[in-house]
């Protein structure tokens, strides 16, 4: 446990982001026992020009002009700073040498905003926690001189177009510079060990209270009234970048007595797929997040039929925790990241294994197994996740830092 310290968090998601954020959840946990400064990513020049009418960007422009304060208090131990300086958008720059110059300049601008905030808050000997900001993070250890520099890796961003041009070259250097690398999967931890011996898998936090049905109050929607059992279901975005359409077609064709239920918005390839012509496949469409537990309750088996590619190979699918919290038997594609679930999830590598394992899941399901799955989900709390992060930091730095 780390208590009574100052922690500065930088990352790729601002505090006012409209979707869920690992980094925000971690910041809230840090702030239970420490003072925390959450640093929004700096506004870049292209965004400032192209999105000038966006309400969030207008606020940043007013801050940059000094019209409103750039430091906001979120809670007793948590502050959010909006950088005043505008940086250059450089991910598209082809020349490595020009990129290096502009990237270092951007880091200097951001560090000046951070230094101003930590001075006002009287932070000292702080821990710098970097959530995946690899470009700016390359120089911040030298510029800010933190007591500890921790890098947090939770997505394979170097395979995402925005980061790909320079990320594959830059991120290994950031990992090497860090005092500790914390990751949410064994895949990323093994990657980190190539560059830093202090690389640890710390798991993933998830708030699954919304998916608790232990008091049996969640009701199955009427959508399921005309859908025959057994129901093999998926909840989430139906995108061909992540999901295996051919696998779903195979399951539906091989087991016509099974109902394949897909809940979520479809991309164009899903809309055009053969799945729409199969009588035992049901598309129920996009649902509000508050309704998802009801739809999950209608499943006999929940699945995550993902493709294995650069976007998914190291991904921690949060939906697995949601499935587990509902006590559902689960079949998912076997990846390095999914190995941590091997005792509670059926993992398949081929379309034939998917069929076999779904049959096994249907046969083996019981109240006792459902209870075990729920307990697994309960163990994946943000409190436990942050405790693992603390342990990784303490273990990696005990030779140079005296922790109370």
mmCIF file with all atom_site columns, C-alpha atoms in Angstrom, residues 132-248:
data_model
loop_
_atom_site.group_PDB
_atom_site.id
_atom_site.type_symbol
_atom_site.label_atom_id
_atom_site.label_alt_id
_atom_site.label_comp_id
_atom_site.label_asym_id
_atom_site.label_entity_id
_atom_site.label_seq_id
_atom_site.pdbx_PDB_ins_code
_atom_site.Cartn_x
_atom_site.Cartn_y
_atom_site.Cartn_z
_atom_site.occupancy
_atom_site.B_iso_or_equiv
_atom_site.pdbx_formal_charge
_atom_site.auth_seq_id
_atom_site.auth_comp_id
_atom_site.auth_asym_id
_atom_site.auth_atom_id
_atom_site.pdbx_PDB_model_num
ATOM 1   C CA . UNK A 1 132 ? 0.006   5.064   -22.386 1.00 0.00 ? 132 UNK A CA 1
ATOM 2   C CA . UNK A 1 133 ? 1.094   8.577   -23.424 1.00 0.00 ? 133 UNK A CA 1
ATOM 3   C CA . UNK A 1 134 ? 4.170   7.314   -25.243 1.00 0.00 ? 134 UNK A CA 1
ATOM 4   C CA . UNK A 1 135 ? 5.120   10.386  -27.314 1.00 0.00 ? 135 UNK A CA 1
ATOM 5   C CA . UNK A 1 136 ? 5.017   13.008  -24.544 1.00 0.00 ? 136 UNK A CA 1
ATOM 6   C CA . UNK A 1 137 ? 6.102   10.404  -22.000 1.00 0.00 ? 137 UNK A CA 1
ATOM 7   C CA . UNK A 1 138 ? 9.447   9.925   -23.717 1.00 0.00 ? 138 UNK A CA 1
ATOM 8   C CA . UNK A 1 139 ? 10.895  13.079  -22.126 1.00 0.00 ? 139 UNK A CA 1
ATOM 9   C CA . UNK A 1 140 ? 8.821   13.781  -19.011 1.00 0.00 ? 140 UNK A CA 1
ATOM 10  C CA . UNK A 1 141 ? 11.019  11.739  -16.656 1.00 0.00 ? 141 UNK A CA 1
ATOM 11  C CA . UNK A 1 142 ? 13.965  14.028  -17.355 1.00 0.00 ? 142 UNK A CA 1
ATOM 12  C CA . UNK A 1 143 ? 11.883  17.207  -17.449 1.00 0.00 ? 143 UNK A CA 1
ATOM 13  C CA . UNK A 1 144 ? 9.853   16.597  -14.277 1.00 0.00 ? 144 UNK A CA 1
ATOM 14  C CA . UNK A 1 145 ? 12.332  14.537  -12.205 1.00 0.00 ? 145 UNK A CA 1
ATOM 15  C CA . UNK A 1 146 ? 9.713   12.441  -10.371 1.00 0.00 ? 146 UNK A CA 1
ATOM 16  C CA . UNK A 1 147 ? 10.565  10.216  -7.424  1.00 0.00 ? 147 UNK A CA 1
ATOM 17  C CA . UNK A 1 148 ? 9.222   7.264   -9.422  1.00 0.00 ? 148 UNK A CA 1
ATOM 18  C CA . UNK A 1 149 ? 8.199   7.023   -13.073 1.00 0.00 ? 149 UNK A CA 1
ATOM 19  C CA . UNK A 1 150 ? 5.559   4.323   -13.746 1.00 0.00 ? 150 UNK A CA 1
ATOM 20  C CA . UNK A 1 151 ? 4.347   3.503   -17.259 1.00 0.00 ? 151 UNK A CA 1
ATOM 21  C CA . UNK A 1 152 ? 0.938   1.816   -17.630 1.00 0.00 ? 152 UNK A CA 1
ATOM 22  C CA . UNK A 1 153 ? 0.275   -0.268  -20.758 1.00 0.00 ? 153 UNK A CA 1
ATOM 23  C CA . UNK A 1 154 ? -3.245  -1.603  -21.361 1.00 0.00 ? 154 UNK A CA 1
ATOM 24  C CA . UNK A 1 155 ? -3.789  -1.548  -25.149 1.00 0.00 ? 155 UNK A CA 1
ATOM 25  C CA . UNK A 1 156 ? -1.682  -2.402  -28.180 1.00 0.00 ? 156 UNK A CA 1
ATOM 26  C CA . UNK A 1 157 ? -1.690  1.228   -29.278 1.00 0.00 ? 157 UNK A CA 1
ATOM 27  C CA . UNK A 1 158 ? 1.333   0.890   -31.554 1.00 0.00 ? 158 UNK A CA 1
ATOM 28  C CA . UNK A 1 159 ? -0.937  -1.039  -33.946 1.00 0.00 ? 159 UNK A CA 1
ATOM 29  C CA . UNK A 1 160 ? -3.529  1.753   -33.991 1.00 0.00 ? 160 UNK A CA 1
ATOM 30  C CA . UNK A 1 161 ? -3.067  4.097   -36.999 1.00 0.00 ? 161 UNK A CA 1
ATOM 31  C CA . UNK A 1 162 ? -2.665  7.254   -34.870 1.00 0.00 ? 162 UNK A CA 1
ATOM 32  C CA . UNK A 1 163 ? 0.315   5.794   -33.000 1.00 0.00 ? 163 UNK A CA 1
ATOM 33  C CA . UNK A 1 164 ? 1.712   3.337   -35.533 1.00 0.00 ? 164 UNK A CA 1
ATOM 34  C CA . UNK A 1 165 ? 4.028   5.547   -37.575 1.00 0.00 ? 165 UNK A CA 1
ATOM 35  C CA . UNK A 1 166 ? 6.226   6.464   -34.586 1.00 0.00 ? 166 UNK A CA 1
ATOM 36  C CA . UNK A 1 167 ? 4.878   4.365   -31.711 1.00 0.00 ? 167 UNK A CA 1
ATOM 37  C CA . UNK A 1 168 ? 6.654   1.121   -32.570 1.00 0.00 ? 168 UNK A CA 1
ATOM 38  C CA . UNK A 1 169 ? 9.947   2.999   -32.332 1.00 0.00 ? 169 UNK A CA 1
ATOM 39  C CA . UNK A 1 170 ? 9.084   5.242   -29.360 1.00 0.00 ? 170 UNK A CA 1
ATOM 40  C CA . UNK A 1 171 ? 7.216   3.024   -26.887 1.00 0.00 ? 171 UNK A CA 1
ATOM 41  C CA . UNK A 1 172 ? 10.101  0.582   -26.200 1.00 0.00 ? 172 UNK A CA 1
ATOM 42  C CA . UNK A 1 173 ? 12.242  3.586   -25.186 1.00 0.00 ? 173 UNK A CA 1
ATOM 43  C CA . UNK A 1 174 ? 9.533   4.810   -22.804 1.00 0.00 ? 174 UNK A CA 1
ATOM 44  C CA . UNK A 1 175 ? 9.262   1.341   -21.255 1.00 0.00 ? 175 UNK A CA 1
ATOM 45  C CA . UNK A 1 176 ? 13.043  1.212   -20.886 1.00 0.00 ? 176 UNK A CA 1
ATOM 46  C CA . UNK A 1 177 ? 13.143  4.586   -19.122 1.00 0.00 ? 177 UNK A CA 1
ATOM 47  C CA . UNK A 1 178 ? 10.367  3.763   -16.676 1.00 0.00 ? 178 UNK A CA 1
ATOM 48  C CA . UNK A 1 179 ? 11.167  2.629   -13.143 1.00 0.00 ? 179 UNK A CA 1
ATOM 49  C CA . UNK A 1 180 ? 8.270   0.183   -13.460 1.00 0.00 ? 180 UNK A CA 1
ATOM 50  C CA . UNK A 1 181 ? 5.940   -1.039  -16.184 1.00 0.00 ? 181 UNK A CA 1
ATOM 51  C CA . UNK A 1 182 ? 2.425   -2.056  -15.098 1.00 0.00 ? 182 UNK A CA 1
ATOM 52  C CA . UNK A 1 183 ? 0.221   -3.898  -17.591 1.00 0.00 ? 183 UNK A CA 1
ATOM 53  C CA . UNK A 1 184 ? -3.245  -5.449  -17.613 1.00 0.00 ? 184 UNK A CA 1
ATOM 54  C CA . UNK A 1 185 ? -2.239  -8.641  -19.456 1.00 0.00 ? 185 UNK A CA 1
ATOM 55  C CA . UNK A 1 186 ? 0.585   -11.176 -19.602 1.00 0.00 ? 186 UNK A CA 1
ATOM 56  C CA . UNK A 1 187 ? 0.981   -10.337 -23.290 1.00 0.00 ? 187 UNK A CA 1
ATOM 57  C CA . UNK A 1 188 ? 2.037   -6.761  -22.517 1.00 0.00 ? 188 UNK A CA 1
ATOM 58  C CA . UNK A 1 189 ? 4.122   -7.809  -19.502 1.00 0.00 ? 189 UNK A CA 1
ATOM 59  C CA . UNK A 1 190 ? 6.120   -10.191 -21.704 1.00 0.00 ? 190 UNK A CA 1
ATOM 60  C CA . UNK A 1 191 ? 6.566   -7.407  -24.247 1.00 0.00 ? 191 UNK A CA 1
ATOM 61  C CA . UNK A 1 192 ? 7.824   -5.104  -21.488 1.00 0.00 ? 192 UNK A CA 1
ATOM 62  C CA . UNK A 1 193 ? 10.346  -7.613  -20.181 1.00 0.00 ? 193 UNK A CA 1
ATOM 63  C CA . UNK A 1 194 ? 12.274  -7.249  -23.439 1.00 0.00 ? 194 UNK A CA 1
ATOM 64  C CA . UNK A 1 195 ? 13.120  -3.691  -22.404 1.00 0.00 ? 195 UNK A CA 1
ATOM 65  C CA . UNK A 1 196 ? 12.631  -3.471  -18.643 1.00 0.00 ? 196 UNK A CA 1
ATOM 66  C CA . UNK A 1 197 ? 13.112  -6.193  -15.988 1.00 0.00 ? 197 UNK A CA 1
ATOM 67  C CA . UNK A 1 198 ? 10.579  -4.399  -13.765 1.00 0.00 ? 198 UNK A CA 1
ATOM 68  C CA . UNK A 1 199 ? 7.528   -5.294  -15.861 1.00 0.00 ? 199 UNK A CA 1
ATOM 69  C CA . UNK A 1 200 ? 4.465   -6.625  -14.047 1.00 0.00 ? 200 UNK A CA 1
ATOM 70  C CA . UNK A 1 201 ? 0.975   -7.817  -14.937 1.00 0.00 ? 201 UNK A CA 1
ATOM 71  C CA . UNK A 1 202 ? -1.330  -6.084  -12.448 1.00 0.00 ? 202 UNK A CA 1
ATOM 72  C CA . UNK A 1 203 ? -4.659  -7.232  -13.861 1.00 0.00 ? 203 UNK A CA 1
ATOM 73  C CA . UNK A 1 204 ? -7.647  -5.061  -14.586 1.00 0.00 ? 204 UNK A CA 1
ATOM 74  C CA . UNK A 1 205 ? -10.233 -3.307  -12.472 1.00 0.00 ? 205 UNK A CA 1
ATOM 75  C CA . UNK A 1 206 ? -13.915 -3.350  -13.315 1.00 0.00 ? 206 UNK A CA 1
ATOM 76  C CA . UNK A 1 207 ? -17.044 -2.105  -11.564 1.00 0.00 ? 207 UNK A CA 1
ATOM 77  C CA . UNK A 1 208 ? -19.478 -4.969  -12.107 1.00 0.00 ? 208 UNK A CA 1
ATOM 78  C CA . UNK A 1 209 ? -22.019 -4.002  -9.429  1.00 0.00 ? 209 UNK A CA 1
ATOM 79  C CA . UNK A 1 210 ? -24.424 -3.044  -12.228 1.00 0.00 ? 210 UNK A CA 1
ATOM 80  C CA . UNK A 1 211 ? -24.370 -6.685  -13.378 1.00 0.00 ? 211 UNK A CA 1
ATOM 81  C CA . UNK A 1 212 ? -25.111 -8.298  -10.035 1.00 0.00 ? 212 UNK A CA 1
ATOM 82  C CA . UNK A 1 213 ? -28.169 -10.568 -10.021 1.00 0.00 ? 213 UNK A CA 1
ATOM 83  C CA . UNK A 1 214 ? -27.613 -12.421 -6.761  1.00 0.00 ? 214 UNK A CA 1
ATOM 84  C CA . UNK A 1 215 ? -30.973 -11.208 -5.454  1.00 0.00 ? 215 UNK A CA 1
ATOM 85  C CA . UNK A 1 216 ? -32.674 -12.364 -8.716  1.00 0.00 ? 216 UNK A CA 1
ATOM 86  C CA . UNK A 1 217 ? -34.246 -8.975  -9.452  1.00 0.00 ? 217 UNK A CA 1
ATOM 87  C CA . UNK A 1 218 ? -33.019 -8.599  -13.044 1.00 0.00 ? 218 UNK A CA 1
ATOM 88  C CA . UNK A 1 219 ? -35.730 -9.523  -15.558 1.00 0.00 ? 219 UNK A CA 1
ATOM 89  C CA . UNK A 1 220 ? -35.248 -11.027 -19.019 1.00 0.00 ? 220 UNK A CA 1
ATOM 90  C CA . UNK A 1 221 ? -36.636 -8.662  -21.715 1.00 0.00 ? 221 UNK A CA 1
ATOM 91  C CA . UNK A 1 222 ? -39.690 -9.554  -23.789 1.00 0.00 ? 222 UNK A CA 1
ATOM 92  C CA . UNK A 1 223 ? -37.385 -9.718  -26.847 1.00 0.00 ? 223 UNK A CA 1
ATOM 93  C CA . UNK A 1 224 ? -36.564 -13.276 -25.753 1.00 0.00 ? 224 UNK A CA 1
ATOM 94  C CA . UNK A 1 225 ? -40.189 -14.487 -25.688 1.00 0.00 ? 225 UNK A CA 1
ATOM 95  C CA . UNK A 1 226 ? -40.030 -15.926 -29.218 1.00 0.00 ? 226 UNK A CA 1
ATOM 96  C CA . UNK A 1 227 ? -36.362 -16.991 -29.151 1.00 0.00 ? 227 UNK A CA 1
ATOM 97  C CA . UNK A 1 228 ? -35.927 -20.745 -28.520 1.00 0.00 ? 228 UNK A CA 1
ATOM 98  C CA . UNK A 1 229 ? -33.401 -22.020 -25.992 1.00 0.00 ? 229 UNK A CA 1
ATOM 99  C CA . UNK A 1 230 ? -30.543 -22.577 -25.694 1.00 0.00 ? 230 UNK A CA 1
ATOM 100 C CA . UNK A 1 231 ? -29.443 -18.999 -26.313 1.00 0.00 ? 231 UNK A CA 1
ATOM 101 C CA . UNK A 1 232 ? -25.772 -18.373 -27.141 1.00 0.00 ? 232 UNK A CA 1
ATOM 102 C CA . UNK A 1 233 ? -25.275 -14.618 -26.868 1.00 0.00 ? 233 UNK A CA 1
ATOM 103 C CA . UNK A 1 234 ? -22.937 -11.687 -27.306 1.00 0.00 ? 234 UNK A CA 1
ATOM 104 C CA . UNK A 1 235 ? -23.276 -8.126  -25.997 1.00 0.00 ? 235 UNK A CA 1
ATOM 105 C CA . UNK A 1 236 ? -21.155 -5.311  -27.429 1.00 0.00 ? 236 UNK A CA 1
ATOM 106 C CA . UNK A 1 237 ? -20.277 -3.511  -30.644 1.00 0.00 ? 237 UNK A CA 1
ATOM 107 C CA . UNK A 1 238 ? -20.573 -5.795  -33.658 1.00 0.00 ? 238 UNK A CA 1
ATOM 108 C CA . UNK A 1 239 ? -17.452 -4.845  -35.569 1.00 0.00 ? 239 UNK A CA 1
ATOM 109 C CA . UNK A 1 240 ? -15.491 -6.959  -38.030 1.00 0.00 ? 240 UNK A CA 1
ATOM 110 C CA . UNK A 1 241 ? -12.249 -5.424  -36.762 1.00 0.00 ? 241 UNK A CA 1
ATOM 111 C CA . UNK A 1 242 ? -12.677 -7.459  -33.575 1.00 0.00 ? 242 UNK A CA 1
ATOM 112 C CA . UNK A 1 243 ? -15.286 -10.188 -34.115 1.00 0.00 ? 243 UNK A CA 1
ATOM 113 C CA . UNK A 1 244 ? -15.136 -13.322 -36.274 1.00 0.00 ? 244 UNK A CA 1
ATOM 114 C CA . UNK A 1 245 ? -18.204 -13.367 -38.570 1.00 0.00 ? 245 UNK A CA 1
ATOM 115 C CA . UNK A 1 246 ? -17.203 -16.683 -40.147 1.00 0.00 ? 246 UNK A CA 1
ATOM 116 C CA . UNK A 1 247 ? -17.046 -18.285 -36.701 1.00 0.00 ? 247 UNK A CA 1
ATOM 117 C CA . UNK A 1 248 ? -20.544 -17.048 -35.876 1.00 0.00 ? 248 UNK A CA 1
#
